[in-house]
Amino acid sequence: MMKTVTTRIPEDDEEALAELESEMSADRSEVLRRLIRQGLDDWRTERALDQLRDHSITLRKAAELADVSYVEMLTLAAEEGIDVGYTTDDLERDLERI
């Protein structure tokens, strides 16, 4: 189900949208849906990483909030320098055992 949302944007953003429409061969609605989806995905990931950094949630919960796999969240946490008590080296070792 789709909802309609109306907003005002600066002229220079509208010009960038027109460029994207052409580049993506998509209409304005499709471009905006993709941009919003990407922005929301990024926001969810950042929120999950912030909570993980604060040790207020587990790695598994962070992965769930960001809608990514456990392994992907472990990788993102490592890239951000967040200590989760389980390193990518540990993961590689465990995967070799399987």
PDB file as gemmi writes it, atoms N, CA and C in Angstrom:
CRYST1    1.000    1.000    1.000  90.00  90.00  90.00 P 1                      
ATOM      1  N   MET A   1       0.844  -1.184   0.000  1.00  0.00           N  
ATOM      2  CA  MET A   1       0.000   0.000   0.000  1.00  0.00           C  
ATOM      3  C   MET A   1       0.888   1.246   0.000  1.00  0.00           C  
ATOM      4  N   MET A   2       0.551   2.179  -0.812  1.00  0.00           N  
ATOM      5  CA  MET A   2       1.318   3.423  -0.927  1.00  0.00           C  
ATOM      6  C   MET A   2       0.537   4.577  -0.319  1.00  0.00           C  
ATOM      7  N   LYS A   3       1.268   5.490   0.311  1.00  0.00           N  
ATOM      8  CA  LYS A   3       0.698   6.721   0.850  1.00  0.00           C  
ATOM      9  C   LYS A   3       1.252   7.889   0.055  1.00  0.00           C  
ATOM     10  N   THR A   4       0.483   8.952  -0.044  1.00  0.00           N  
ATOM     11  CA  THR A   4       0.930  10.154  -0.735  1.00  0.00           C  
ATOM     12  C   THR A   4       1.511  11.115   0.289  1.00  0.00           C  
ATOM     13  N   VAL A   5       2.692  11.661  -0.040  1.00  0.00           N  
ATOM     14  CA  VAL A   5       3.360  12.632   0.817  1.00  0.00           C  
ATOM     15  C   VAL A   5       3.704  13.839  -0.039  1.00  0.00           C  
ATOM     16  N   THR A   6       3.440  15.017   0.477  1.00  0.00           N  
ATOM     17  CA  THR A   6       3.739  16.247  -0.242  1.00  0.00           C  
ATOM     18  C   THR A   6       4.741  17.046   0.568  1.00  0.00           C  
ATOM     19  N   THR A   7       5.733  17.618  -0.107  1.00  0.00           N  
ATOM     20  CA  THR A   7       6.735  18.425   0.589  1.00  0.00           C  
ATOM     21  C   THR A   7       7.272  19.496  -0.345  1.00  0.00           C  
ATOM     22  N   ARG A   8       7.887  20.490   0.220  1.00  0.00           N  
ATOM     23  CA  ARG A   8       8.539  21.547  -0.553  1.00  0.00           C  
ATOM     24  C   ARG A   8      10.041  21.312  -0.470  1.00  0.00           C  
ATOM     25  N   ILE A   9      10.727  21.557  -1.585  1.00  0.00           N  
ATOM     26  CA  ILE A   9      12.179  21.398  -1.611  1.00  0.00           C  
ATOM     27  C   ILE A   9      12.811  22.616  -2.267  1.00  0.00           C  
ATOM     28  N   PRO A  10      14.066  22.902  -1.934  1.00  0.00           N  
ATOM     29  CA  PRO A  10      14.758  24.029  -2.571  1.00  0.00           C  
ATOM     30  C   PRO A  10      14.923  23.788  -4.073  1.00  0.00           C  
ATOM     31  N   GLU A  11      15.020  24.870  -4.822  1.00  0.00           N  
ATOM     32  CA  GLU A  11      15.145  24.766  -6.281  1.00  0.00           C  
ATOM     33  C   GLU A  11      16.348  23.946  -6.714  1.00  0.00           C  
ATOM     34  N   ASP A  12      17.479  24.097  -6.011  1.00  0.00           N  
ATOM     35  CA  ASP A  12      18.669  23.350  -6.427  1.00  0.00           C  
ATOM     36  C   ASP A  12      18.477  21.843  -6.223  1.00  0.00           C  
ATOM     37  N   ASP A  13      17.703  21.453  -5.208  1.00  0.00           N  
ATOM     38  CA  ASP A  13      17.385  20.030  -5.034  1.00  0.00           C  
ATOM     39  C   ASP A  13      16.475  19.545  -6.155  1.00  0.00           C  
ATOM     40  N   GLU A  14      15.584  20.389  -6.603  1.00  0.00           N  
ATOM     41  CA  GLU A  14      14.693  20.015  -7.703  1.00  0.00           C  
ATOM     42  C   GLU A  14      15.496  19.807  -8.980  1.00  0.00           C  
ATOM     43  N   GLU A  15      16.497  20.630  -9.182  1.00  0.00           N  
ATOM     44  CA  GLU A  15      17.359  20.478 -10.355  1.00  0.00           C  
ATOM     45  C   GLU A  15      18.132  19.154 -10.281  1.00  0.00           C  
ATOM     46  N   ALA A  16      18.605  18.812  -9.087  1.00  0.00           N  
ATOM     47  CA  ALA A  16      19.316  17.537  -8.903  1.00  0.00           C  
ATOM     48  C   ALA A  16      18.370  16.364  -9.151  1.00  0.00           C  
ATOM     49  N   LEU A  17      17.123  16.489  -8.724  1.00  0.00           N  
ATOM     50  CA  LEU A  17      16.127  15.437  -8.972  1.00  0.00           C  
ATOM     51  C   LEU A  17      15.897  15.247 -10.468  1.00  0.00           C  
ATOM     52  N   ALA A  18      15.826  16.355 -11.195  1.00  0.00           N  
ATOM     53  CA  ALA A  18      15.639  16.279 -12.647  1.00  0.00           C  
ATOM     54  C   ALA A  18      16.817  15.542 -13.291  1.00  0.00           C  
ATOM     55  N   GLU A  19      18.035  15.814 -12.812  1.00  0.00           N  
ATOM     56  CA  GLU A  19      19.213  15.100 -13.320  1.00  0.00           C  
ATOM     57  C   GLU A  19      19.113  13.614 -13.032  1.00  0.00           C  
ATOM     58  N   LEU A  20      18.716  13.272 -11.807  1.00  0.00           N  
ATOM     59  CA  LEU A  20      18.573  11.862 -11.428  1.00  0.00           C  
ATOM     60  C   LEU A  20      17.518  11.153 -12.257  1.00  0.00           C  
ATOM     61  N   GLU A  21      16.419  11.831 -12.504  1.00  0.00           N  
ATOM     62  CA  GLU A  21      15.365  11.246 -13.337  1.00  0.00           C  
ATOM     63  C   GLU A  21      15.930  10.834 -14.681  1.00  0.00           C  
ATOM     64  N   SER A  22      16.690  11.732 -15.266  1.00  0.00           N  
ATOM     65  CA  SER A  22      17.278  11.459 -16.570  1.00  0.00           C  
ATOM     66  C   SER A  22      18.306  10.333 -16.478  1.00  0.00           C  
ATOM     67  N   GLU A  23      19.170  10.420 -15.485  1.00  0.00           N  
ATOM     68  CA  GLU A  23      20.233   9.423 -15.304  1.00  0.00           C  
ATOM     69  C   GLU A  23      19.675   8.026 -15.032  1.00  0.00           C  
ATOM     70  N   MET A  24      18.609   7.963 -14.244  1.00  0.00           N  
ATOM     71  CA  MET A  24      18.029   6.678 -13.852  1.00  0.00           C  
ATOM     72  C   MET A  24      16.937   6.210 -14.814  1.00  0.00           C  
ATOM     73  N   SER A  25      16.599   7.052 -15.761  1.00  0.00           N  
ATOM     74  CA  SER A  25      15.477   6.760 -16.663  1.00  0.00           C  
ATOM     75  C   SER A  25      14.231   6.382 -15.864  1.00  0.00           C  
ATOM     76  N   ALA A  26      13.943   7.209 -14.879  1.00  0.00           N  
ATOM     77  CA  ALA A  26      12.800   6.962 -13.999  1.00  0.00           C  
ATOM     78  C   ALA A  26      12.030   8.262 -13.797  1.00  0.00           C  
ATOM     79  N   ASP A  27      10.764   8.112 -13.431  1.00  0.00           N  
ATOM     80  CA  ASP A  27       9.980   9.318 -13.183  1.00  0.00           C  
ATOM     81  C   ASP A  27      10.270   9.857 -11.777  1.00  0.00           C  
ATOM     82  N   ARG A  28       9.801  11.057 -11.522  1.00  0.00           N  
ATOM     83  CA  ARG A  28      10.067  11.744 -10.258  1.00  0.00           C  
ATOM     84  C   ARG A  28       9.641  10.914  -9.050  1.00  0.00           C  
ATOM     85  N   SER A  29       8.476  10.296  -9.119  1.00  0.00           N  
ATOM     86  CA  SER A  29       7.992   9.506  -7.986  1.00  0.00           C  
ATOM     87  C   SER A  29       8.929   8.348  -7.671  1.00  0.00           C  
ATOM     88  N   GLU A  30       9.398   7.654  -8.691  1.00  0.00           N  
ATOM     89  CA  GLU A  30      10.308   6.528  -8.489  1.00  0.00           C  
ATOM     90  C   GLU A  30      11.633   6.993  -7.897  1.00  0.00           C  
ATOM     91  N   VAL A  31      12.162   8.094  -8.405  1.00  0.00           N  
ATOM     92  CA  VAL A  31      13.416   8.638  -7.889  1.00  0.00           C  
ATOM     93  C   VAL A  31      13.262   8.993  -6.412  1.00  0.00           C  
ATOM     94  N   LEU A  32      12.185   9.676  -6.078  1.00  0.00           N  
ATOM     95  CA  LEU A  32      11.959  10.065  -4.686  1.00  0.00           C  
ATOM     96  C   LEU A  32      11.769   8.850  -3.784  1.00  0.00           C  
ATOM     97  N   ARG A  33      11.042   7.833  -4.257  1.00  0.00           N  
ATOM     98  CA  ARG A  33      10.870   6.612  -3.457  1.00  0.00           C  
ATOM     99  C   ARG A  33      12.219   5.962  -3.170  1.00  0.00           C  
ATOM    100  N   ARG A  34      13.073   5.886  -4.189  1.00  0.00           N  
ATOM    101  CA  ARG A  34      14.406   5.275  -3.994  1.00  0.00           C  
ATOM    102  C   ARG A  34      15.253   6.078  -3.019  1.00  0.00           C  
ATOM    103  N   LEU A  35      15.226   7.406  -3.153  1.00  0.00           N  
ATOM    104  CA  LEU A  35      16.005   8.252  -2.254  1.00  0.00           C  
ATOM    105  C   LEU A  35      15.512   8.143  -0.812  1.00  0.00           C  
ATOM    106  N   ILE A  36      14.210   8.138  -0.644  1.00  0.00           N  
ATOM    107  CA  ILE A  36      13.645   8.011   0.701  1.00  0.00           C  
ATOM    108  C   ILE A  36      14.001   6.651   1.292  1.00  0.00           C  
ATOM    109  N   ARG A  37      13.874   5.593   0.506  1.00  0.00           N  
ATOM    110  CA  ARG A  37      14.208   4.250   0.985  1.00  0.00           C  
ATOM    111  C   ARG A  37      15.665   4.182   1.421  1.00  0.00           C  
ATOM    112  N   GLN A  38      16.578   4.732   0.596  1.00  0.00           N  
ATOM    113  CA  GLN A  38      18.004   4.725   0.935  1.00  0.00           C  
ATOM    114  C   GLN A  38      18.260   5.526   2.205  1.00  0.00           C  
ATOM    115  N   GLY A  39      17.619   6.687   2.313  1.00  0.00           N  
ATOM    116  CA  GLY A  39      17.776   7.514   3.502  1.00  0.00           C  
ATOM    117  C   GLY A  39      17.285   6.809   4.755  1.00  0.00           C  
ATOM    118  N   LEU A  40      16.148   6.140   4.659  1.00  0.00           N  
ATOM    119  CA  LEU A  40      15.619   5.409   5.813  1.00  0.00           C  
ATOM    120  C   LEU A  40      16.507   4.228   6.177  1.00  0.00           C  
ATOM    121  N   ASP A  41      17.021   3.527   5.174  1.00  0.00           N  
ATOM    122  CA  ASP A  41      17.943   2.417   5.447  1.00  0.00           C  
ATOM    123  C   ASP A  41      19.193   2.925   6.157  1.00  0.00           C  
ATOM    124  N   ASP A  42      19.745   4.037   5.662  1.00  0.00           N  
ATOM    125  CA  ASP A  42      20.933   4.623   6.289  1.00  0.00           C  
ATOM    126  C   ASP A  42      20.634   5.055   7.719  1.00  0.00           C  
ATOM    127  N   TRP A  43      19.488   5.669   7.935  1.00  0.00           N  
ATOM    128  CA  TRP A  43      19.101   6.131   9.271  1.00  0.00           C  
ATOM    129  C   TRP A  43      18.955   4.952  10.233  1.00  0.00           C  
ATOM    130  N   ARG A  44      18.303   3.873   9.786  1.00  0.00           N  
ATOM    131  CA  ARG A  44      18.147   2.693  10.637  1.00  0.00           C  
ATOM    132  C   ARG A  44      19.500   2.097  11.018  1.00  0.00           C  
ATOM    133  N   THR A  45      20.392   2.032  10.042  1.00  0.00           N  
ATOM    134  CA  THR A  45      21.720   1.478  10.299  1.00  0.00           C  
ATOM    135  C   THR A  45      22.487   2.349  11.292  1.00  0.00           C  
ATOM    136  N   GLU A  46      22.478   3.648  11.082  1.00  0.00           N  
ATOM    137  CA  GLU A  46      23.182   4.566  11.996  1.00  0.00           C  
ATOM    138  C   GLU A  46      22.598   4.492  13.398  1.00  0.00           C  
ATOM    139  N   ARG A  47      21.294   4.425  13.490  1.00  0.00           N  
ATOM    140  CA  ARG A  47      20.629   4.322  14.792  1.00  0.00           C  
ATOM    141  C   ARG A  47      21.040   3.039  15.503  1.00  0.00           C  
ATOM    142  N   ALA A  48      21.059   1.939  14.769  1.00  0.00           N  
ATOM    143  CA  ALA A  48      21.453   0.653  15.352  1.00  0.00           C  
ATOM    144  C   ALA A  48      22.912   0.690  15.794  1.00  0.00           C  
ATOM    145  N   LEU A  49      23.784   1.275  14.966  1.00  0.00           N  
ATOM    146  CA  LEU A  49      25.203   1.367  15.328  1.00  0.00           C  
ATOM    147  C   LEU A  49      25.404   2.261  16.553  1.00  0.00           C  
ATOM    148  N   ASP A  50      24.658   3.347  16.645  1.00  0.00           N  
ATOM    149  CA  ASP A  50      24.757   4.226  17.822  1.00  0.00           C  
ATOM    150  C   ASP A  50      24.366   3.480  19.089  1.00  0.00           C  
ATOM    151  N   GLN A  51      23.276   2.722  19.027  1.00  0.00           N  
ATOM    152  CA  GLN A  51      22.833   1.970  20.202  1.00  0.00           C  
ATOM    153  C   GLN A  51      23.811   0.857  20.542  1.00  0.00           C  
ATOM    154  N   LEU A  52      24.394   0.245  19.526  1.00  0.00           N  
ATOM    155  CA  LEU A  52      25.393  -0.790  19.738  1.00  0.00           C  
ATOM    156  C   LEU A  52      26.641  -0.178  20.385  1.00  0.00           C  
ATOM    157  N   ARG A  53      27.026   0.989  19.913  1.00  0.00           N  
ATOM    158  CA  ARG A  53      28.187   1.700  20.462  1.00  0.00           C  
ATOM    159  C   ARG A  53      27.968   2.026  21.937  1.00  0.00           C  
ATOM    160  N   ASP A  54      26.731   2.366  22.290  1.00  0.00           N  
ATOM    161  CA  ASP A  54      26.381   2.693  23.677  1.00  0.00           C  
ATOM    162  C   ASP A  54      26.157   1.448  24.526  1.00  0.00           C  
ATOM    163  N   HIS A  55      26.276   0.293  23.906  1.00  0.00           N  
ATOM    164  CA  HIS A  55      26.040  -1.003  24.573  1.00  0.00           C  
ATOM    165  C   HIS A  55      24.629  -1.116  25.143  1.00  0.00           C  
ATOM    166  N   SER A  56      23.669  -0.453  24.474  1.00  0.00           N  
ATOM    167  CA  SER A  56      22.283  -0.529  24.941  1.00  0.00           C  
ATOM    168  C   SER A  56      21.499  -1.629  24.224  1.00  0.00           C  
ATOM    169  N   ILE A  57      22.091  -2.205  23.163  1.00  0.00           N  
ATOM    170  CA  ILE A  57      21.471  -3.330  22.472  1.00  0.00           C  
ATOM    171  C   ILE A  57      22.554  -4.336  22.089  1.00  0.00           C  
ATOM    172  N   THR A  58      22.119  -5.533  21.774  1.00  0.00           N  
ATOM    173  CA  THR A  58      23.036  -6.582  21.351  1.00  0.00           C  
ATOM    174  C   THR A  58      23.318  -6.470  19.856  1.00  0.00           C  
ATOM    175  N   LEU A  59      24.323  -7.182  19.427  1.00  0.00           N  
ATOM    176  CA  LEU A  59      24.653  -7.226  18.007  1.00  0.00           C  
ATOM    177  C   LEU A  59      23.483  -7.788  17.207  1.00  0.00           C  
ATOM    178  N   ARG A  60      22.870  -8.828  17.727  1.00  0.00           N  
ATOM    179  CA  ARG A  60      21.727  -9.431  17.033  1.00  0.00           C  
ATOM    180  C   ARG A  60      20.568  -8.443  16.918  1.00  0.00           C  
ATOM    181  N   LYS A  61      20.289  -7.697  17.982  1.00  0.00           N  
ATOM    182  CA  LYS A  61      19.207  -6.706  17.954  1.00  0.00           C  
ATOM    183  C   LYS A  61      19.555  -5.564  16.985  1.00  0.00           C  
ATOM    184  N   ALA A  62      20.820  -5.162  16.957  1.00  0.00           N  
ATOM    185  CA  ALA A  62      21.246  -4.110  16.025  1.00  0.00           C  
ATOM    186  C   ALA A  62      21.029  -4.555  14.586  1.00  0.00           C  
ATOM    187  N   ALA A  63      21.367  -5.808  14.298  1.00  0.00           N  
ATOM    188  CA  ALA A  63      21.163  -6.345  12.949  1.00  0.00           C  
ATOM    189  C   ALA A  63      19.676  -6.328  12.608  1.00  0.00           C  
ATOM    190  N   GLU A  64      18.866  -6.697  13.565  1.00  0.00           N  
ATOM    191  CA  GLU A  64      17.414  -6.707  13.346  1.00  0.00           C  
ATOM    192  C   GLU A  64      16.892  -5.288  13.085  1.00  0.00           C  
ATOM    193  N   LEU A  65      17.323  -4.322  13.885  1.00  0.00           N  
ATOM    194  CA  LEU A  65      16.875  -2.933  13.708  1.00  0.00           C  
ATOM    195  C   LEU A  65      17.310  -2.360  12.360  1.00  0.00           C  
ATOM    196  N   ALA A  66      18.515  -2.709  11.926  1.00  0.00           N  
ATOM    197  CA  ALA A  66      19.035  -2.194  10.666  1.00  0.00           C  
ATOM    198  C   ALA A  66      18.559  -3.020   9.478  1.00  0.00           C  
ATOM    199  N   ASP A  67      17.897  -4.132   9.760  1.00  0.00           N  
ATOM    200  CA  ASP A  67      17.406  -5.036   8.720  1.00  0.00           C  
ATOM    201  C   ASP A  67      18.553  -5.553   7.846  1.00  0.00           C  
ATOM    202  N   VAL A  68      19.621  -5.989   8.526  1.00  0.00           N  
ATOM    203  CA  VAL A  68      20.770  -6.604   7.854  1.00  0.00           C  
ATOM    204  C   VAL A  68      21.082  -7.915   8.565  1.00  0.00           C  
ATOM    205  N   SER A  69      21.926  -8.723   7.943  1.00  0.00           N  
ATOM    206  CA  SER A  69      22.300  -9.986   8.562  1.00  0.00           C  
ATOM    207  C   SER A  69      23.225  -9.736   9.759  1.00  0.00           C  
ATOM    208  N   TYR A  70      23.330 -10.746  10.606  1.00  0.00           N  
ATOM    209  CA  TYR A  70      24.220 -10.688  11.763  1.00  0.00           C  
ATOM    210  C   TYR A  70      25.649 -10.426  11.305  1.00  0.00           C  
ATOM    211  N   VAL A  71      26.087 -11.139  10.276  1.00  0.00           N  
ATOM    212  CA  VAL A  71      27.446 -10.991   9.753  1.00  0.00           C  
ATOM    213  C   VAL A  71      27.656  -9.580   9.203  1.00  0.00           C  
ATOM    214  N   GLU A  72      26.674  -9.048   8.497  1.00  0.00           N  
ATOM    215  CA  GLU A  72      26.798  -7.699   7.959  1.00  0.00           C  
ATOM    216  C   GLU A  72      26.896  -6.670   9.087  1.00  0.00           C  
ATOM    217  N   MET A  73      26.104  -6.843  10.141  1.00  0.00           N  
ATOM    218  CA  MET A  73      26.173  -5.914  11.269  1.00  0.00           C  
ATOM    219  C   MET A  73      27.513  -6.037  11.972  1.00  0.00           C  
ATOM    220  N   LEU A  74      28.036  -7.247  12.096  1.00  0.00           N  
ATOM    221  CA  LEU A  74      29.354  -7.438  12.693  1.00  0.00           C  
ATOM    222  C   LEU A  74      30.406  -6.696  11.878  1.00  0.00           C  
ATOM    223  N   THR A  75      30.312  -6.777  10.566  1.00  0.00           N  
ATOM    224  CA  THR A  75      31.244  -6.082   9.674  1.00  0.00           C  
ATOM    225  C   THR A  75      31.107  -4.566   9.814  1.00  0.00           C  
ATOM    226  N   LEU A  76      29.867  -4.071   9.836  1.00  0.00           N  
ATOM    227  CA  LEU A  76      29.635  -2.631   9.996  1.00  0.00           C  
ATOM    228  C   LEU A  76      30.187  -2.135  11.331  1.00  0.00           C  
ATOM    229  N   ALA A  77      29.962  -2.911  12.387  1.00  0.00           N  
ATOM    230  CA  ALA A  77      30.466  -2.531  13.712  1.00  0.00           C  
ATOM    231  C   ALA A  77      31.990  -2.474  13.700  1.00  0.00           C  
ATOM    232  N   ALA A  78      32.627  -3.457  13.070  1.00  0.00           N  
ATOM    233  CA  ALA A  78      34.093  -3.478  12.988  1.00  0.00           C  
ATOM    234  C   ALA A  78      34.601  -2.265  12.216  1.00  0.00           C  
ATOM    235  N   GLU A  79      33.922  -1.927  11.113  1.00  0.00           N  
ATOM    236  CA  GLU A  79      34.323  -0.760  10.315  1.00  0.00           C  
ATOM    237  C   GLU A  79      34.217   0.529  11.119  1.00  0.00           C  
ATOM    238  N   GLU A  80      33.261   0.574  12.030  1.00  0.00           N  
ATOM    239  CA  GLU A  80      33.052   1.756  12.867  1.00  0.00           C  
ATOM    240  C   GLU A  80      33.914   1.725  14.129  1.00  0.00           C  
ATOM    241  N   GLY A  81      34.669   0.640  14.318  1.00  0.00           N  
ATOM    242  CA  GLY A  81      35.513   0.513  15.504  1.00  0.00           C  
ATOM    243  C   GLY A  81      34.741   0.242  16.775  1.00  0.00           C  
ATOM    244  N   ILE A  82      33.568  -0.352  16.635  1.00  0.00           N  
ATOM    245  CA  ILE A  82      32.732  -0.654  17.794  1.00  0.00           C  
ATOM    246  C   ILE A  82      33.113  -2.037  18.319  1.00  0.00           C  
ATOM    247  N   ASP A  83      33.488  -2.095  19.595  1.00  0.00           N  
ATOM    248  CA  ASP A  83      33.865  -3.358  20.212  1.00  0.00           C  
ATOM    249  C   ASP A  83      32.607  -4.107  20.629  1.00  0.00           C  
ATOM    250  N   VAL A  84      32.382  -5.252  19.996  1.00  0.00           N  
ATOM    251  CA  VAL A  84      31.215  -6.060  20.328  1.00  0.00           C  
ATOM    252  C   VAL A  84      31.628  -7.377  20.979  1.00  0.00           C  
ATOM    253  N   GLY A  85      32.932  -7.505  21.267  1.00  0.00           N  
ATOM    254  CA  GLY A  85      33.406  -8.705  21.932  1.00  0.00           C  
ATOM    255  C   GLY A  85      33.544  -9.902  21.011  1.00  0.00           C  
ATOM    256  N   TYR A  86      33.348  -9.685  19.726  1.00  0.00           N  
ATOM    257  CA  TYR A  86      33.440 -10.761  18.742  1.00  0.00           C  
ATOM    258  C   TYR A  86      33.992 -10.128  17.485  1.00  0.00           C  
ATOM    259  N   THR A  87      35.188 -10.518  17.087  1.00  0.00           N  
ATOM    260  CA  THR A  87      35.848  -9.870  15.958  1.00  0.00           C  
ATOM    261  C   THR A  87      35.556 -10.594  14.658  1.00  0.00           C  
ATOM    262  N   THR A  88      35.884  -9.942  13.565  1.00  0.00           N  
ATOM    263  CA  THR A  88      35.736 -10.593  12.267  1.00  0.00           C  
ATOM    264  C   THR A  88      36.692 -11.773  12.158  1.00  0.00           C  
ATOM    265  N   ASP A  89      37.838 -11.709  12.847  1.00  0.00           N  
ATOM    266  CA  ASP A  89      38.753 -12.862  12.887  1.00  0.00           C  
ATOM    267  C   ASP A  89      38.073 -14.048  13.576  1.00  0.00           C  
ATOM    268  N   ASP A  90      37.348 -13.758  14.667  1.00  0.00           N  
ATOM    269  CA  ASP A  90      36.596 -14.822  15.345  1.00  0.00           C  
ATOM    270  C   ASP A  90      35.572 -15.433  14.404  1.00  0.00           C  
ATOM    271  N   LEU A  91      34.894 -14.584  13.649  1.00  0.00           N  
ATOM    272  CA  LEU A  91      33.884 -15.058  12.709  1.00  0.00           C  
ATOM    273  C   LEU A  91      34.515 -15.938  11.639  1.00  0.00           C  
ATOM    274  N   GLU A  92      35.618 -15.484  11.066  1.00  0.00           N  
ATOM    275  CA  GLU A  92      36.294 -16.275  10.034  1.00  0.00           C  
ATOM    276  C   GLU A  92      36.719 -17.634  10.588  1.00  0.00           C  
ATOM    277  N   ARG A  93      37.246 -17.640  11.799  1.00  0.00           N  
ATOM    278  CA  ARG A  93      37.647 -18.895  12.442  1.00  0.00           C  
ATOM    279  C   ARG A  93      36.443 -19.818  12.610  1.00  0.00           C  
ATOM    280  N   ASP A  94      35.324 -19.241  13.064  1.00  0.00           N  
ATOM    281  CA  ASP A  94      34.119 -20.047  13.274  1.00  0.00           C  
ATOM    282  C   ASP A  94      33.566 -20.576  11.957  1.00  0.00           C  
ATOM    283  N   LEU A  95      33.621 -19.773  10.904  1.00  0.00           N  
ATOM    284  CA  LEU A  95      33.132 -20.200   9.605  1.00  0.00           C  
ATOM    285  C   LEU A  95      33.990 -21.316   9.025  1.00  0.00           C  
ATOM    286  N   GLU A  96      35.300 -21.283   9.292  1.00  0.00           N  
ATOM    287  CA  GLU A  96      36.183 -22.347   8.819  1.00  0.00           C  
ATOM    288  C   GLU A  96      35.862 -23.682   9.481  1.00  0.00           C  
ATOM    289  N   ARG A  97      35.350 -23.620  10.688  1.00  0.00           N  
ATOM    290  CA  ARG A  97      35.005 -24.840  11.432  1.00  0.00           C  
ATOM    291  C   ARG A  97      33.753 -25.509  10.882  1.00  0.00           C  
ATOM    292  N   ILE A  98      32.966 -24.764  10.166  1.00  0.00           N  
ATOM    293  CA  ILE A  98      31.690 -25.301   9.651  1.00  0.00           C  
ATOM    294  C   ILE A  98      31.930 -26.168   8.442  1.00  0.00           C  
TER     295      ILE A  98                                                      
END                                                                             
